[in-house]
Tab-separated table of C-alpha atoms and ligand atoms in Angstrom:
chain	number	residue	atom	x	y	z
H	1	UNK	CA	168.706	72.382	47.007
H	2	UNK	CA	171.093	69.285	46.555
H	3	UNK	CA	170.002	66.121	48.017
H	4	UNK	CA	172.527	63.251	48.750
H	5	UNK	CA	170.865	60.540	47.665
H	6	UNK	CA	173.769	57.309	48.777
H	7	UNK	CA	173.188	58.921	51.931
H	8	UNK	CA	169.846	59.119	52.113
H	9	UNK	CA	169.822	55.129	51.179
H	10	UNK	CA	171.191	54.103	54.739
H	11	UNK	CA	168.603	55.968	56.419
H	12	UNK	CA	165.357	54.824	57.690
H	13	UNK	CA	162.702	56.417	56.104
H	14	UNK	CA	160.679	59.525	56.778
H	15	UNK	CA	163.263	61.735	58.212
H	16	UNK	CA	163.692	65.662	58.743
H	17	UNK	CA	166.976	66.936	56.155
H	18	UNK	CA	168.004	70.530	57.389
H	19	UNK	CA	170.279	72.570	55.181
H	20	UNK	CA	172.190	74.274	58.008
H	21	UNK	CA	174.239	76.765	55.209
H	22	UNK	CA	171.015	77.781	54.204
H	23	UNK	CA	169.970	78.652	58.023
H	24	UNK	CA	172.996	80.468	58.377
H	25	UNK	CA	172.652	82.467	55.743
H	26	UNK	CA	169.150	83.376	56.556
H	27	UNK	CA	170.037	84.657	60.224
H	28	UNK	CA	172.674	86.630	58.341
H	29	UNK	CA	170.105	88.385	55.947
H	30	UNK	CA	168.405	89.501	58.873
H	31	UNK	CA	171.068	90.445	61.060
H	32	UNK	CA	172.458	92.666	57.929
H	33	UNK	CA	168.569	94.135	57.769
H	34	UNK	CA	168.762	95.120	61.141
H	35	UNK	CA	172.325	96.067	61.247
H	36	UNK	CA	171.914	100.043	61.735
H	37	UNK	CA	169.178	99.755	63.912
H	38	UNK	CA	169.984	98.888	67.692
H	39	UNK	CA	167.246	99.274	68.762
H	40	UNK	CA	165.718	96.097	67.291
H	41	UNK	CA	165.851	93.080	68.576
H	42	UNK	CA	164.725	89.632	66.680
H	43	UNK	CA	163.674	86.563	69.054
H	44	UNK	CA	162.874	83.384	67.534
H	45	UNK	CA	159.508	81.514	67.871
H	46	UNK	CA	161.010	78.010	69.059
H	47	UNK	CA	157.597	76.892	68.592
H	48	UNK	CA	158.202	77.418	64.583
H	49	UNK	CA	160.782	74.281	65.559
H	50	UNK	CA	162.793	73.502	68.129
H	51	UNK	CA	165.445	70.983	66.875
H	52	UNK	CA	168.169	71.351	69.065
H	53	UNK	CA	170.951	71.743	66.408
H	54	UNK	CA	168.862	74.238	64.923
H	55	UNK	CA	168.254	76.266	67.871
H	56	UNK	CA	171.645	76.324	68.833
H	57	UNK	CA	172.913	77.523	65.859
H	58	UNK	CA	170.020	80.589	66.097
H	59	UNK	CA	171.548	81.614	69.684
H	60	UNK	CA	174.680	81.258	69.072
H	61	UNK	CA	173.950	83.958	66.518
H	62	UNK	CA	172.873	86.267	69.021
H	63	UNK	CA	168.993	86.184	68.390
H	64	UNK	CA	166.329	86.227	71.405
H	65	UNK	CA	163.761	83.347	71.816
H	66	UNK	CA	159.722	83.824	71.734
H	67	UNK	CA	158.116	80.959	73.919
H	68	UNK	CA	154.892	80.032	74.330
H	69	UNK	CA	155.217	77.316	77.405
H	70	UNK	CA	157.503	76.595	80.041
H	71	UNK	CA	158.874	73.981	77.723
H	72	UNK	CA	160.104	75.946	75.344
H	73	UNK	CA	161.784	78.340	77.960
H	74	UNK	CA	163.569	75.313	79.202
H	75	UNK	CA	164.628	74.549	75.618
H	76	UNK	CA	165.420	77.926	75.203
H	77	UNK	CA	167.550	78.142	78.063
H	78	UNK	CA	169.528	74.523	77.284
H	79	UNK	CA	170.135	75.795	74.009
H	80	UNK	CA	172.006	78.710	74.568
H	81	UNK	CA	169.015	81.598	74.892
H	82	UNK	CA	170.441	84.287	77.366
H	83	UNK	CA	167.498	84.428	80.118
H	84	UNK	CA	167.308	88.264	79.421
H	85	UNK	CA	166.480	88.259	75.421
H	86	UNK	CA	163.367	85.386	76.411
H	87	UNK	CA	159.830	86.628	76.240
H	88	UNK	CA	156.946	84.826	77.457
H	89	UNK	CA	153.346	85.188	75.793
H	90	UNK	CA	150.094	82.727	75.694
H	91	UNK	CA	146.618	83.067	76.442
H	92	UNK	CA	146.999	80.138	79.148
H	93	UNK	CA	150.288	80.085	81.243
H	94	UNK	CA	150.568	78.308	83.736
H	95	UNK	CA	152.136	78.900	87.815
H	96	UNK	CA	154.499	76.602	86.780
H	97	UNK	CA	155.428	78.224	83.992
H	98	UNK	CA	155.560	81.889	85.278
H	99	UNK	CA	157.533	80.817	88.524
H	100	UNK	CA	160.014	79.290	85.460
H	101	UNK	CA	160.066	82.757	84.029
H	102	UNK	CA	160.461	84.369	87.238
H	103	UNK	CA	163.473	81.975	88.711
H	104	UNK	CA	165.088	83.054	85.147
H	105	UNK	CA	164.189	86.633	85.273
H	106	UNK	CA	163.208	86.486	81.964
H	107	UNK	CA	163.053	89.776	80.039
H	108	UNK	CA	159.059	89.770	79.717
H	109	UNK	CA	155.621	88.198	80.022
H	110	UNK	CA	153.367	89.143	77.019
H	111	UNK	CA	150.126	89.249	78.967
H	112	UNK	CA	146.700	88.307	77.742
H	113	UNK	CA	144.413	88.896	80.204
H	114	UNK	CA	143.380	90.632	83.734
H	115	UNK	CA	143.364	87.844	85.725
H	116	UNK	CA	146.404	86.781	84.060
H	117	UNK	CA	148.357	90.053	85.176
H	118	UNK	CA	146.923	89.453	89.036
H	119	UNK	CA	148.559	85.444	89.096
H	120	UNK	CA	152.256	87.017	87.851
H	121	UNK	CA	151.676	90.091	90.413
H	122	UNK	CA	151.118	87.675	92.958
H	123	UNK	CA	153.623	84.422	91.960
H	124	UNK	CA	156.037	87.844	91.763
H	125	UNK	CA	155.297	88.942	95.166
H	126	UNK	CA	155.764	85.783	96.708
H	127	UNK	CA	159.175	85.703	95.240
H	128	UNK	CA	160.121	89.139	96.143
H	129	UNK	CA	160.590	89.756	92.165
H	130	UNK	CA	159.476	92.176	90.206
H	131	UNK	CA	157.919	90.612	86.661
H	132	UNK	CA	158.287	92.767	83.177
H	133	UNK	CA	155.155	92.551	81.373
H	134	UNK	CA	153.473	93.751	77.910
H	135	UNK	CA	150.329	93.718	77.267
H	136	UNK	CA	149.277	91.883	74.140
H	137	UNK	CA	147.041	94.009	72.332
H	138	UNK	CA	144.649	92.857	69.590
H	139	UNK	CA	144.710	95.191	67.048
H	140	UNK	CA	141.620	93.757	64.848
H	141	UNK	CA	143.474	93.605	61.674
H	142	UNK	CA	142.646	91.056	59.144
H	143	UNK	CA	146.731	89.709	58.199
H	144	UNK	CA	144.624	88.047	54.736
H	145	UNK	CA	146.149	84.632	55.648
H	146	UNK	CA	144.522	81.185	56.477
H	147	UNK	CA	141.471	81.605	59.037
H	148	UNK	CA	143.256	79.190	61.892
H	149	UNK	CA	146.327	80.987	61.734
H	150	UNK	CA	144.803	84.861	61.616
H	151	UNK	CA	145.250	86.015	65.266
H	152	UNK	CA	144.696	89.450	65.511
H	153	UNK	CA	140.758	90.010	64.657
H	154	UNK	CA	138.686	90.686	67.494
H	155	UNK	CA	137.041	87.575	67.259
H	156	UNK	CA	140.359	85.308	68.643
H	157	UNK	CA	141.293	84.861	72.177
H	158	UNK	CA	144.252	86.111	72.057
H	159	UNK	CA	145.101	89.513	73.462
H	160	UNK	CA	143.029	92.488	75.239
H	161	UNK	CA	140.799	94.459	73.125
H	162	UNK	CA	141.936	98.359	72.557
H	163	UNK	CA	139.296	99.459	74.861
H	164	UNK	CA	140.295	97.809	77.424
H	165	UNK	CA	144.221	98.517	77.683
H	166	UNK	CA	144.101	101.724	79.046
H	167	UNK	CA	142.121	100.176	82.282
H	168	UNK	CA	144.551	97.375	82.653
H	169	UNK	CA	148.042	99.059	82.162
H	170	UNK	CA	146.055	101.556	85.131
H	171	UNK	CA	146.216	98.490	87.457
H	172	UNK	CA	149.532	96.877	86.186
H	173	UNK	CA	150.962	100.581	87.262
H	174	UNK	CA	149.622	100.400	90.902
H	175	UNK	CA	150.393	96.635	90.904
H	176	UNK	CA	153.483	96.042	93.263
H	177	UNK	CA	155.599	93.259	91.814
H	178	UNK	CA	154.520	94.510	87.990
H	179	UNK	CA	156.754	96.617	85.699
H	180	UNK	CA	154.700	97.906	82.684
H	181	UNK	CA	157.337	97.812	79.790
H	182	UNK	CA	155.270	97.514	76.487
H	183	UNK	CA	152.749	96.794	73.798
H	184	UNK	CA	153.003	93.476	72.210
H	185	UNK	CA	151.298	92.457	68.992
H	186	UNK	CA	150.943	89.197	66.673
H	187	UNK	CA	148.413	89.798	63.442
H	188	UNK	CA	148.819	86.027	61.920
H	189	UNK	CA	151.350	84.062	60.227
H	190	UNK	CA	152.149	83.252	57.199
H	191	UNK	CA	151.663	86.974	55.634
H	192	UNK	CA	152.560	87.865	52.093
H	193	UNK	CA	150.867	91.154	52.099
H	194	UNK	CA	153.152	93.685	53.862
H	195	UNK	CA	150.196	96.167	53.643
H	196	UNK	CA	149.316	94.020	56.980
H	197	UNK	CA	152.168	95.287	58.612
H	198	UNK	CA	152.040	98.932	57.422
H	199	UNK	CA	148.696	99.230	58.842
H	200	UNK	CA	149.591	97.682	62.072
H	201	UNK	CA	152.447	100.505	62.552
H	202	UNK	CA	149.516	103.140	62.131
H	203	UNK	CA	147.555	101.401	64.516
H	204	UNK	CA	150.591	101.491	67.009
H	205	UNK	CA	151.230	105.232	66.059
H	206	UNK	CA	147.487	106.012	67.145
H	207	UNK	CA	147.743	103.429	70.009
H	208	UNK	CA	151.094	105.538	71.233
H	209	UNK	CA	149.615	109.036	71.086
H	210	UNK	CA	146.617	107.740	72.899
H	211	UNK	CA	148.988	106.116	75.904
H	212	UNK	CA	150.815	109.043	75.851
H	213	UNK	CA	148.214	111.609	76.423
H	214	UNK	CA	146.970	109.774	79.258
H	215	UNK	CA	150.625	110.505	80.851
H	216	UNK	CA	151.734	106.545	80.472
H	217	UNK	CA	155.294	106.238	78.977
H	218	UNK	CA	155.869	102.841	77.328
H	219	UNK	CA	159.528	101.369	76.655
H	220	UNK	CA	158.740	98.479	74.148
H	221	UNK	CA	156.629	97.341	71.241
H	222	UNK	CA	156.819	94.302	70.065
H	223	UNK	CA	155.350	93.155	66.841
H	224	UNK	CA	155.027	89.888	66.906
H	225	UNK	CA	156.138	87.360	63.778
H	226	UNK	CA	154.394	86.235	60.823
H	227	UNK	CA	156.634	87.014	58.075
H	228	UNK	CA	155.643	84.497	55.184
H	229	UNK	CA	157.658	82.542	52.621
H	230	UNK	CA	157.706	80.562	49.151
H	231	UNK	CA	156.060	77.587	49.531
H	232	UNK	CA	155.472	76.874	45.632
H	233	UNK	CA	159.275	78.121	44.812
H	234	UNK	CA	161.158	77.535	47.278
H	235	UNK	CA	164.605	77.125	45.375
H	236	UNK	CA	163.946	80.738	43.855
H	237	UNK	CA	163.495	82.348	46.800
H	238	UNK	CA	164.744	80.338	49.577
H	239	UNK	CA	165.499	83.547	52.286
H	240	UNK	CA	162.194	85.688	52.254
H	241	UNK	CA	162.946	89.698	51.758
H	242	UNK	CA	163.945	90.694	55.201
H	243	UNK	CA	165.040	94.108	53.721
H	244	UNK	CA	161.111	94.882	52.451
H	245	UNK	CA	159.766	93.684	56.089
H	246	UNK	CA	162.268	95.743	58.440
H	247	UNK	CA	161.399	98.518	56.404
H	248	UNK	CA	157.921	98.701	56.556
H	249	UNK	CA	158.257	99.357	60.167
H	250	UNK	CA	161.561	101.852	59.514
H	251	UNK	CA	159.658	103.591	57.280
H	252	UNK	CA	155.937	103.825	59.316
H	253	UNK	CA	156.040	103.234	63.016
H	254	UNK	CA	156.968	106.052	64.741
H	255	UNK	CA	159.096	104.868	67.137
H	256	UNK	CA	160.237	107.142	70.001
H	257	UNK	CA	163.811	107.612	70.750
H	258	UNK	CA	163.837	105.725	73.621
H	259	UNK	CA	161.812	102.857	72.685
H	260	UNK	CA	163.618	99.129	71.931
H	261	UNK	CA	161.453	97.288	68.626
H	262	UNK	CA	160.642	93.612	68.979
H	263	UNK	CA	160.149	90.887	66.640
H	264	UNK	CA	159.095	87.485	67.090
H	265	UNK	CA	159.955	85.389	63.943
H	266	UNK	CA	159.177	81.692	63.301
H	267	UNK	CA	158.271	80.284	59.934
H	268	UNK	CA	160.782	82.835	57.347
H	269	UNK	CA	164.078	81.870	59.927
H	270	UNK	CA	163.561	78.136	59.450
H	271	UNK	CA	160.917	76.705	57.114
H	272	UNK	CA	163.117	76.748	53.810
H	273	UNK	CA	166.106	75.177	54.996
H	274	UNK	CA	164.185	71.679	56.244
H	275	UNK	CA	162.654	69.113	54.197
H	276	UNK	CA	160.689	66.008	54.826
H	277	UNK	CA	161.771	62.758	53.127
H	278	UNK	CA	160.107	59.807	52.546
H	279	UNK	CA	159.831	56.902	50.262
H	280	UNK	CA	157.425	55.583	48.040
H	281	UNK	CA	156.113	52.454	49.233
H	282	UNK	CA	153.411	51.874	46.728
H	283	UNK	CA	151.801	53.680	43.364
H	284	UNK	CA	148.035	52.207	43.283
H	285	UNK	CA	146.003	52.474	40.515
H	286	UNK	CA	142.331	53.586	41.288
H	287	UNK	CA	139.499	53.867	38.526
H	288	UNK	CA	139.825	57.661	38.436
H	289	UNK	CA	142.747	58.642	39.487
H	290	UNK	CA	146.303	57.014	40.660
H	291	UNK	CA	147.743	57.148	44.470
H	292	UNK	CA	151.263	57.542	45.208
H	293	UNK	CA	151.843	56.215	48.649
H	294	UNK	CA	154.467	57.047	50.682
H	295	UNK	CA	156.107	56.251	54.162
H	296	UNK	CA	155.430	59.360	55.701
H	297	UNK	CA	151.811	61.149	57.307
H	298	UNK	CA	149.890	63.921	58.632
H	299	UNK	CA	152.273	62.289	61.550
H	300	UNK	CA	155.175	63.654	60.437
H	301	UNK	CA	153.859	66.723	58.672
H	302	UNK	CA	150.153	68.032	59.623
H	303	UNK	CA	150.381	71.066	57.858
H	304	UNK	CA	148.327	69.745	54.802
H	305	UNK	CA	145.890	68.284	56.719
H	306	UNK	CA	145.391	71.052	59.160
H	307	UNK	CA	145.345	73.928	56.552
H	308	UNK	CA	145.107	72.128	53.173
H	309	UNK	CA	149.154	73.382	52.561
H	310	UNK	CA	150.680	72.420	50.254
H	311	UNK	CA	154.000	71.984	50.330
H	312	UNK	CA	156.506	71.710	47.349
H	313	UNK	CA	156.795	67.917	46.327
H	314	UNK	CA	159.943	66.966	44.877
H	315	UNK	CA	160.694	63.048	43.360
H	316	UNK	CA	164.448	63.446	43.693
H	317	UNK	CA	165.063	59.928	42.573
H	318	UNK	CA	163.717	60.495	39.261
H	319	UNK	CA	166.100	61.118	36.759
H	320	UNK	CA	165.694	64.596	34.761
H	321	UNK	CA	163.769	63.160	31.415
H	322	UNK	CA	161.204	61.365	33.101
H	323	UNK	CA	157.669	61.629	31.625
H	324	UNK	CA	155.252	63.062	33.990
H	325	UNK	CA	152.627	61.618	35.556
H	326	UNK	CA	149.395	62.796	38.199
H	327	UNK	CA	148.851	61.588	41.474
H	328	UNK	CA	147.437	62.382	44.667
H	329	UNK	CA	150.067	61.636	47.204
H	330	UNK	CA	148.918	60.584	50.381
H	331	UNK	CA	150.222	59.190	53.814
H	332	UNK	CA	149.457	55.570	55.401
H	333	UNK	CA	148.098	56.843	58.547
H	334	UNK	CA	144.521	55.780	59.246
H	335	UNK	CA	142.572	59.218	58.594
H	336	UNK	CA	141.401	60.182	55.135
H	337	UNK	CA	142.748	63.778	55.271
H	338	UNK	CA	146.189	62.158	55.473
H	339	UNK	CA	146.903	63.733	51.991
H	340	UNK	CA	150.076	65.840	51.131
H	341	UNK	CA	148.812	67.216	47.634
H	342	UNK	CA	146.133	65.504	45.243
H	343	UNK	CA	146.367	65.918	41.827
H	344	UNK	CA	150.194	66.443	41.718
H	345	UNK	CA	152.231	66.287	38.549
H	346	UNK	CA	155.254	64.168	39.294
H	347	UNK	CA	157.473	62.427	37.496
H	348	UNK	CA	156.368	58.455	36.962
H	349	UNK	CA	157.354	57.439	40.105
H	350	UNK	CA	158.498	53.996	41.252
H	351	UNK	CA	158.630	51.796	44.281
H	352	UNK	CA	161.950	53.255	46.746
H	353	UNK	CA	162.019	56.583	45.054
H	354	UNK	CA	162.507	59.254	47.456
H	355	UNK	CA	160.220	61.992	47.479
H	356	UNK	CA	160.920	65.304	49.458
H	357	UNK	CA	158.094	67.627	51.036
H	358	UNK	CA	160.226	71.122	50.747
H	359	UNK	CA	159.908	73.866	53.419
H	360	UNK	CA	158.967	71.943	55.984
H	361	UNK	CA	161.947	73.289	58.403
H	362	UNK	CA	158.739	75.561	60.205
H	363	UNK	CA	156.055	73.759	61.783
H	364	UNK	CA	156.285	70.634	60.533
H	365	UNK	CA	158.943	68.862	63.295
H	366	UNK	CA	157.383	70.427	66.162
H	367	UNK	CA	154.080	69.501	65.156
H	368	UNK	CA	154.755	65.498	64.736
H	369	UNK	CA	152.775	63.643	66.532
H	370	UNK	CA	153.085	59.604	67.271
H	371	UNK	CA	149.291	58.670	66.246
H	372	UNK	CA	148.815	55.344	64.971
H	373	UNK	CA	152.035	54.210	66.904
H	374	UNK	CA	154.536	55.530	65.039
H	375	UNK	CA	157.775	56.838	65.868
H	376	UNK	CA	158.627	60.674	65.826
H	377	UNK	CA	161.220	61.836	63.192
H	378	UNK	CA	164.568	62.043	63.199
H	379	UNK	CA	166.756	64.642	62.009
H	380	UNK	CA	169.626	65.372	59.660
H	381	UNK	CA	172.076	67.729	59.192
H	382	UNK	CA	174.159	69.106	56.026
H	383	UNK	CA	176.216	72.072	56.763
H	384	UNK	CA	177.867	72.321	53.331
H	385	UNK	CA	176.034	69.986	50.958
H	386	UNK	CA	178.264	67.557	51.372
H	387	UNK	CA	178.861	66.176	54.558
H	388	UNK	CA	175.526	64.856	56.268
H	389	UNK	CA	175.398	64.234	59.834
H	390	UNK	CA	173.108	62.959	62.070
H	391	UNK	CA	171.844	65.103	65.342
H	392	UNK	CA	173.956	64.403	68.021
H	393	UNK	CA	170.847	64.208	70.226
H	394	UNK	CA	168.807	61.448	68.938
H	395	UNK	CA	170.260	60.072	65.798
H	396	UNK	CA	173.068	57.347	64.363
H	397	UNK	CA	173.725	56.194	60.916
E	401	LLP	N1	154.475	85.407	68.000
E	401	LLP	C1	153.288	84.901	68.369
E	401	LLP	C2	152.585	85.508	69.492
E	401	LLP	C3	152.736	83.815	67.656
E	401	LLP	O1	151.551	83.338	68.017
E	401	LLP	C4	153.431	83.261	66.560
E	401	LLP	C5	152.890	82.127	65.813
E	401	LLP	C6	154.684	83.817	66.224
E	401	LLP	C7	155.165	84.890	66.962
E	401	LLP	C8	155.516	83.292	65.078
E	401	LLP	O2	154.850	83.454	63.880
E	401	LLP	P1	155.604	83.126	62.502
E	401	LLP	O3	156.697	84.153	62.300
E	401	LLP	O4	156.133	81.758	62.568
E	401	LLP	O5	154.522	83.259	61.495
E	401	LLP	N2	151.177	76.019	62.806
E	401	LLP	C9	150.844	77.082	61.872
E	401	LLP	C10	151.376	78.428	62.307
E	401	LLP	C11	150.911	78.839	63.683
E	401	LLP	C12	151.502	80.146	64.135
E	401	LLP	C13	151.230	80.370	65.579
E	401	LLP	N3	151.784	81.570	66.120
E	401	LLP	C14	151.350	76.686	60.488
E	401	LLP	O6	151.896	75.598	60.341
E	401	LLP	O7	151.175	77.437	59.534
């Protein structure tokens, strides 16, 4: 990825850089996987990030949106989401935020729990509505990713335990203002082992001939997200292999004729195409080691902090023959895990250079947080590599 440095020069310093070609061609890759196959349907996770330009630009291309509070459905909806591709899952939602899904007749609530099911049957009644809703099933299989982003061992909160779907799609069916469409699943994020998702469509298959010889016809499955992508090359592979992941579950869920497939993808849509830039304010020299410090923090970008990731770290003001050097390079905010990478070999960095965290395009906007004071990020655009603009929400240059 190109980085246009004079530009970057009359910006203030750390700000979000989104490569908007490289978006594009990422929804295409996954609308050409899923070209011969109608019946599946791709919504985005806003929550992965929910830049404005950036969502746009995802419904404009047709895709659905996954949201996880009424927030994000009102995002969804004032970016362009049609109402009817929107579906609504989280362990807590609020009336609030189901009467938002119910004014909007939202295509489906992804319930989590009993009681859940009984506040959406009655908010629905009230409103003489009838509310679509999956159950989110926990399928107890371990995705191999990082333990606070693994989601579908019995152990989280999220979902309703096999055992105990059959007794709640029984009342969801007698339920007045409930429509039982579908199964919904989520295993993690973040997966590189696809062997996670083949054994999830077996666990469907057995879940499906189970449902249906209790007489109860289902219409969707949803599979949730969690596709993962490059984080130490990101310029090698910087659109993760749709192909592979749509045809895991082509090849092994046995999907019946009538049933629609759902995805919810975050992270492999939008993570490579943003990337974090700062500045170096200061290299210090410590007994043991040296500390490059730079403008932005765990503010900014908690991922490191939160799950010791480690993102790609780029000095892109360095010019090509520099000798390397190590640091750790760390944050200024007032917390000791504010640390991006320690032990990094960089080139010998000076004062002003810029310094890019790459794929931070997932989780890492949505996720900044205004600790210590400071000001969220902006953003910035470049559709072609050439032409940078600023978003037309909240930024001037
Ligand atoms: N569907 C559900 C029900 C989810 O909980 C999630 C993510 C997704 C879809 C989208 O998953 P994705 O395709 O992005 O993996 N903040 C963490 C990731 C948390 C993921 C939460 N759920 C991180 O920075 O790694």
């Amino acid at each position: 990825m190109k980085f246009p440095l004079e530009k970057f020069e009359k910006i203030r310093t750390p700000f979000y850089y989104y490569d908007l070609s490289l978006l594009s061609d990422t929804l295409s890759s996954i609308k050409e996987a899923t070209a011969d196959l109608p019946n599946y349907h791709v919504h985005y996770a806003i929550k992965a990030n929910a830049n404005p330009r950036l969502l746009r630009q995802i419904a404009s291309a047709g895709f659905g949106a996954d949201c996880v509070s009424g927030g994000e459905i009102e995002t969804a909806l004032s970016s362009g989401f049609d109402a009817s591709k929107i579906v609504f899952a989280g362990v807590g939602k609020s009336d609030w935020e189901i009467n938002l899904g119910l004014d909007n007749n939202i295509a489906c609530f992804n319930v989590e729990s009993i009681p859940e099911l009984e506040v959406i049957n009655q908010l629905a009644a009230k409103k003489e509505k009838t509310a679509n809703v999956a159950f989110r099933v926990n399928p107890n299989i371990d995705a191999h990713t990082h333990e606070k982003i693994t989601t579908g061992l019995n152990e989280n909160k999220f979902g309703i335990a096999m055992e105990d779907l059959h007794e709640a799609i029984g009342l969801a069916c007698k339920m007045k203002n409930i429509n039982y469409v579908g199964l919904h699943f989520h295993i993690g994020s973040q997966i590189l082992d696809l062997d996670a998702y083949h054994a999830l469509c077996q666990r469907v298959n057995d879940l499906q001939k189970q449902l249906e010889s209790a007489g109860i016809k289902t219409q969707t499955i949803n599979v949730g997200g969690g596709l993962g992508i490059d984080y130490e090359q990101p310029d090698a592979n910087p659109i993760p292999d749709f192909q592979s992941y749509f045809g895991i579950f082509r090849k092994h869920l046995n999907l019946r004729s009538h049933q629609q497939l759902h995805f919810e993808l975050g992270r492999s849509v939008v993570a490579q195409c943003g990337s974090l830039i700062a500045r170096t304010l200061y290299i210090k020299k410590g007994h043991t080691k040296q500390f490059l410090i730079v403008d932005a923090g765990l503010t900014e970008l908690i991922r490191p902090a939160m799950y010791g990731a480690v993102h790609a770290t780029l000095n892109i003001s360095a010019p090509k023959e520099t000798p390397t050097e190590v640091y750790d390079v760390v944050g200024p905010i007032c917390e000791s895990s504010d640390v991006f990478a320690k032990a990094m070999p960089l080139p010998q960095s000076r004062r002003g250079d810029f310094i890019a965290f790459r794929s931070a395009g997932a989780y890492g906007e949505t996720m900044a947080s205004c600790y210590n004071c400071r000001q969220l990020p902006q953003s910035y655009f470049n559709m072609s590599n050439e032409n940078l603009s600023p978003n037309d929400m909240d930024c001037s240059m």
